[in-house]
Coordinates of C-alpha atoms and ligand atoms in Angstrom, one line a residue:
X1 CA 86.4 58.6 69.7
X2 CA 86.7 60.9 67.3
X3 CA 89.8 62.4 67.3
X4 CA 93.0 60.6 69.1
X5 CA 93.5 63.5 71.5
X6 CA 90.7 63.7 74.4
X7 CA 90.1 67.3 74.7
X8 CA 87.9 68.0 77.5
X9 CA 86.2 71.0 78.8
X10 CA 85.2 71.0 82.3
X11 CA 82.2 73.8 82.6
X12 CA 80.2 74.9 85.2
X13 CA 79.3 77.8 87.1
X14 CA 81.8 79.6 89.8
X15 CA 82.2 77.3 93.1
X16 CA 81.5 74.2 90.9
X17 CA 84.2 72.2 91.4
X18 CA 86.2 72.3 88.5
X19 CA 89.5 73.3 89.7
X20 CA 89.7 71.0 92.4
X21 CA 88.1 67.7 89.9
X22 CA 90.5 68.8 87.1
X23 CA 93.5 68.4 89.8
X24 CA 92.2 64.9 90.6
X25 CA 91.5 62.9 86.7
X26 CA 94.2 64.9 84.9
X27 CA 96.9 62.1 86.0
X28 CA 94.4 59.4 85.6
X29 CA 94.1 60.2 82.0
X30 CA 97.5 62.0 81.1
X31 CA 95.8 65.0 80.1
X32 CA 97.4 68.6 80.8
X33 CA 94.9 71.1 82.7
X34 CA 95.0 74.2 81.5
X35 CA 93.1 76.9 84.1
X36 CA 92.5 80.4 82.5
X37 CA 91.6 81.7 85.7
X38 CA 95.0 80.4 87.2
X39 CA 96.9 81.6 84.3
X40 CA 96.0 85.0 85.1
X41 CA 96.1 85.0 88.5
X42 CA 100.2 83.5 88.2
X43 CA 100.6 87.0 85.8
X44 CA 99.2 89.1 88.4
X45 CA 101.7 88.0 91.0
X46 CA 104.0 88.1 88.9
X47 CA 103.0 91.7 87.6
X48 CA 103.3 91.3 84.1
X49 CA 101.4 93.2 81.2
X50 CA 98.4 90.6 80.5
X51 CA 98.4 90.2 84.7
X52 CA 97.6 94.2 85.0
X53 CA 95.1 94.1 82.0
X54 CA 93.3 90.8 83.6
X55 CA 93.0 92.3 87.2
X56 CA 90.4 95.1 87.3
X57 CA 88.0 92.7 85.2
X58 CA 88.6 89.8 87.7
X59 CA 88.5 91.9 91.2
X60 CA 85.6 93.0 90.0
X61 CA 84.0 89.7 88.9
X62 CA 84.0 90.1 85.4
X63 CA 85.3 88.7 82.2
X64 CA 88.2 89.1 80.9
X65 CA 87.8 90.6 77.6
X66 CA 87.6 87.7 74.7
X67 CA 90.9 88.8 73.1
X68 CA 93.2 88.8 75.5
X69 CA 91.9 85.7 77.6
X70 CA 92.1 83.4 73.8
X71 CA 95.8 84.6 72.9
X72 CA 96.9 84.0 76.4
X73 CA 94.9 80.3 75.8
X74 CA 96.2 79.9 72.2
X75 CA 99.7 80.2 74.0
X76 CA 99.1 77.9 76.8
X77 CA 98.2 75.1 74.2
X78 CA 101.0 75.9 71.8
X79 CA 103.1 75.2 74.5
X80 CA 102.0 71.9 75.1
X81 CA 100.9 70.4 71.8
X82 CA 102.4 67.4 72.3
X83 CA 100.0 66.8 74.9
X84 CA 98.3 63.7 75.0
X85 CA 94.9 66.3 75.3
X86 CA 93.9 68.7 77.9
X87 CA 91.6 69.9 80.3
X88 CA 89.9 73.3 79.5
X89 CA 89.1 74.6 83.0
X90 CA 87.5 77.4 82.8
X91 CA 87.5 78.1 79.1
X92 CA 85.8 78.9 77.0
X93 CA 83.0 81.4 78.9
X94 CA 81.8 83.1 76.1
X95 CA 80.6 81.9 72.4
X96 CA 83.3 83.9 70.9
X97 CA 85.9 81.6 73.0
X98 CA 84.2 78.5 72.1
X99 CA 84.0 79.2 68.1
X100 CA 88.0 80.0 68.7
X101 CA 88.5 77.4 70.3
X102 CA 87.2 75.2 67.8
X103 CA 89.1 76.9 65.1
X104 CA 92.6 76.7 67.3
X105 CA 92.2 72.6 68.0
X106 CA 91.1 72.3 64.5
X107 CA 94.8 73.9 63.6
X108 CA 95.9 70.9 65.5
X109 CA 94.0 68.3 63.5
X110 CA 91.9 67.8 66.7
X111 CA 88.9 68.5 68.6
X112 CA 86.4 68.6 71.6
X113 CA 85.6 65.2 72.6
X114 CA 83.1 67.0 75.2
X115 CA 81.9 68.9 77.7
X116 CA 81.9 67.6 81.2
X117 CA 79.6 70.3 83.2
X118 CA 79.3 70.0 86.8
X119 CA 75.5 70.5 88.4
X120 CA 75.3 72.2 91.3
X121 CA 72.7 74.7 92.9
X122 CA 73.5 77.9 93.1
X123 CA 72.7 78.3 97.2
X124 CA 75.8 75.6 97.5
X125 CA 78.0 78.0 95.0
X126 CA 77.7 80.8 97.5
X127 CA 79.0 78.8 100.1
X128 CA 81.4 76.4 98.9
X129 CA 83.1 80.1 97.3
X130 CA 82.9 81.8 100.8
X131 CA 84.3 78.6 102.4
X132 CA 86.8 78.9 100.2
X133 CA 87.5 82.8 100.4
X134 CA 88.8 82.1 103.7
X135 CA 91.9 80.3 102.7
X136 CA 91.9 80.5 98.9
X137 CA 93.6 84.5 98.8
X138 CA 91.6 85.1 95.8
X139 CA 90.2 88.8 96.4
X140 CA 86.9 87.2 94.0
X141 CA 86.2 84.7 96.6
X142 CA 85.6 87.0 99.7
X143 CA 82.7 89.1 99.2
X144 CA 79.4 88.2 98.3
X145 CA 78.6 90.6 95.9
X146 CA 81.2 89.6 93.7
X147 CA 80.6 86.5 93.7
X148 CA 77.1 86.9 93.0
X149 CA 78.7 89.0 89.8
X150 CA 80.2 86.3 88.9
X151 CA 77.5 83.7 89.1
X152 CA 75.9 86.6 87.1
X153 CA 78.8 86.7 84.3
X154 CA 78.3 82.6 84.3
X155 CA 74.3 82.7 83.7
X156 CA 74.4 85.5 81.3
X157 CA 77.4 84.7 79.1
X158 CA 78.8 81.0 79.7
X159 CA 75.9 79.3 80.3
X160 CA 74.5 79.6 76.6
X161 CA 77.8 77.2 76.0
X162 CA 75.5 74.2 77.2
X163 CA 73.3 74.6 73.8
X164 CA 76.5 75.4 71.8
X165 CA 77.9 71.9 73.0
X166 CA 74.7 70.1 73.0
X167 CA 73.9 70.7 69.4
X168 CA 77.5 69.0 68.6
X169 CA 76.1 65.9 70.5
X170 CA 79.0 66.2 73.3
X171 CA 77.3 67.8 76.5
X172 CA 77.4 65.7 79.3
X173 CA 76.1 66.6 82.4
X174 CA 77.4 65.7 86.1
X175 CA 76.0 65.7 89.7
X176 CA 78.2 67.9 91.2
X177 CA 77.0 67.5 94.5
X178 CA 78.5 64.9 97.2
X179 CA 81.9 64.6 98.4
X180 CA 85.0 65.1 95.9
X181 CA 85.7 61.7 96.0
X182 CA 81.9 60.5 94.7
X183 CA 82.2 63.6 92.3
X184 CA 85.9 62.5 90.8
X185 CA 84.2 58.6 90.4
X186 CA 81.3 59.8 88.3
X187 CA 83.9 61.8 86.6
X188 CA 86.3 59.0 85.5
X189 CA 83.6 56.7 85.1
X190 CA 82.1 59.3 82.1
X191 CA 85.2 60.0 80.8
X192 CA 86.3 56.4 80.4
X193 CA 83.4 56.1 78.3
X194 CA 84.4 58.2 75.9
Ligands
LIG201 P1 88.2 81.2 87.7 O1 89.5 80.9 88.3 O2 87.8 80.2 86.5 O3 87.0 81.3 88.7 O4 88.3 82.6 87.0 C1 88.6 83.7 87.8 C2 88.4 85.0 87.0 O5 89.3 85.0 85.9 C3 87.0 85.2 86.3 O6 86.0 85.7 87.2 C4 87.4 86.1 85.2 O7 87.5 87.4 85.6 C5 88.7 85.6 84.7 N1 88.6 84.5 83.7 C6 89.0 83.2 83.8 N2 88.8 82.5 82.7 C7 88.2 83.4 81.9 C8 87.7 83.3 80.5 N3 87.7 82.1 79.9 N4 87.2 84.4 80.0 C9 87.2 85.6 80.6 N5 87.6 85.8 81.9 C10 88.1 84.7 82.5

């Protein structure tokens, strides 16, 4: 490896799988997760400024403007920079956020040791996020129009990322279809390879 940090980000569209896979090999590997999605949704319960500013764009199915969601990221890392690495879960989503991002771990004297995407068909998105909507209490998960907005947002935005990663030599794709547990053992068996 590169750097002595393992920086990972976890990509993939809506419904993937990366939220629940990030929960599973962040102890395995010491590595703190940071969620952008759940860092907004903690400010919207908790009714601060940034939570107000993030919610129209996320009831709606839509991003977060680039600004707002890298400051609030830039934070999250500052707070932990004695982390051992991290787990990007849900950043970056745009090219913007990815050139940033760069630029912020590169302040660190690190950098992305790769991208971990998960592949799975969008018919499955649909319904893993509907399944999902029924317990979850995420407002995003429970209609189908806005999830298909944000399966949308994913192909017309983030998925571009794939190249951006790819062309740095550290794009790794995953089968993200079969049970979590399969999923998390292809995970750890990639990352290990590092
Ligand atoms: P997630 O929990 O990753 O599915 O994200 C839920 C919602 O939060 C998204 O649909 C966006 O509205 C917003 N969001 C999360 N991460 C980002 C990001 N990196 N850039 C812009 N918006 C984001």
């Amino acid at each position: 490896m590169s750097t002595q940090k393992t920086n990972l980000v976890l990509f993939g569209p809506p419904g993937a799988g990366k939220g629940t896979q990030a929960n599973f090999i962040k102890e395995s590997f010491g590595l703190v997760h940071i969620s952008t999605g759940d860092v907004f949704r903690f400010n919207i319960k908790n009714a601060t400024d940034l939570g107000k500013l993030a919610q129209t764009y996320m009831d709606a199915g839509n991003l977060v403007p680039d600004q707002v969601t890298i400051d609030m990221l830039s934070a999250e890392v500052e707070k932990n920079r004695a982390a051992k690495g991290f787990i990007f879960d849900g950043f970056p989503r745009t090219e913007a956020q990815a050139k940033a991002l760069d630029i912020l771990l590169n302040g660190y004297q690190t950098e992305i040791t790769a991208m971990v995407a998960l592949e799975v068909p969008d018919a499955l998105l649909v319904q893993r996020l509907l399944e999902r909507g029924k317990t979850s209490d995420r407002p995003d998960d429970a209609n189908v129009e806005i999830i298909q907005n944000r399966i949308n947002a994913y192909y017309s935005q983030t998925a571009i990322l794939k190249s951006y990663y790819d062309a740095q030599g550290k794009y790794y794709g995953v089968d993200g279809v079969g049970t979590i547990e399969i999923i998390t053992k292809r995970l750890k068996e990639l990352i290990n390879s590092f």
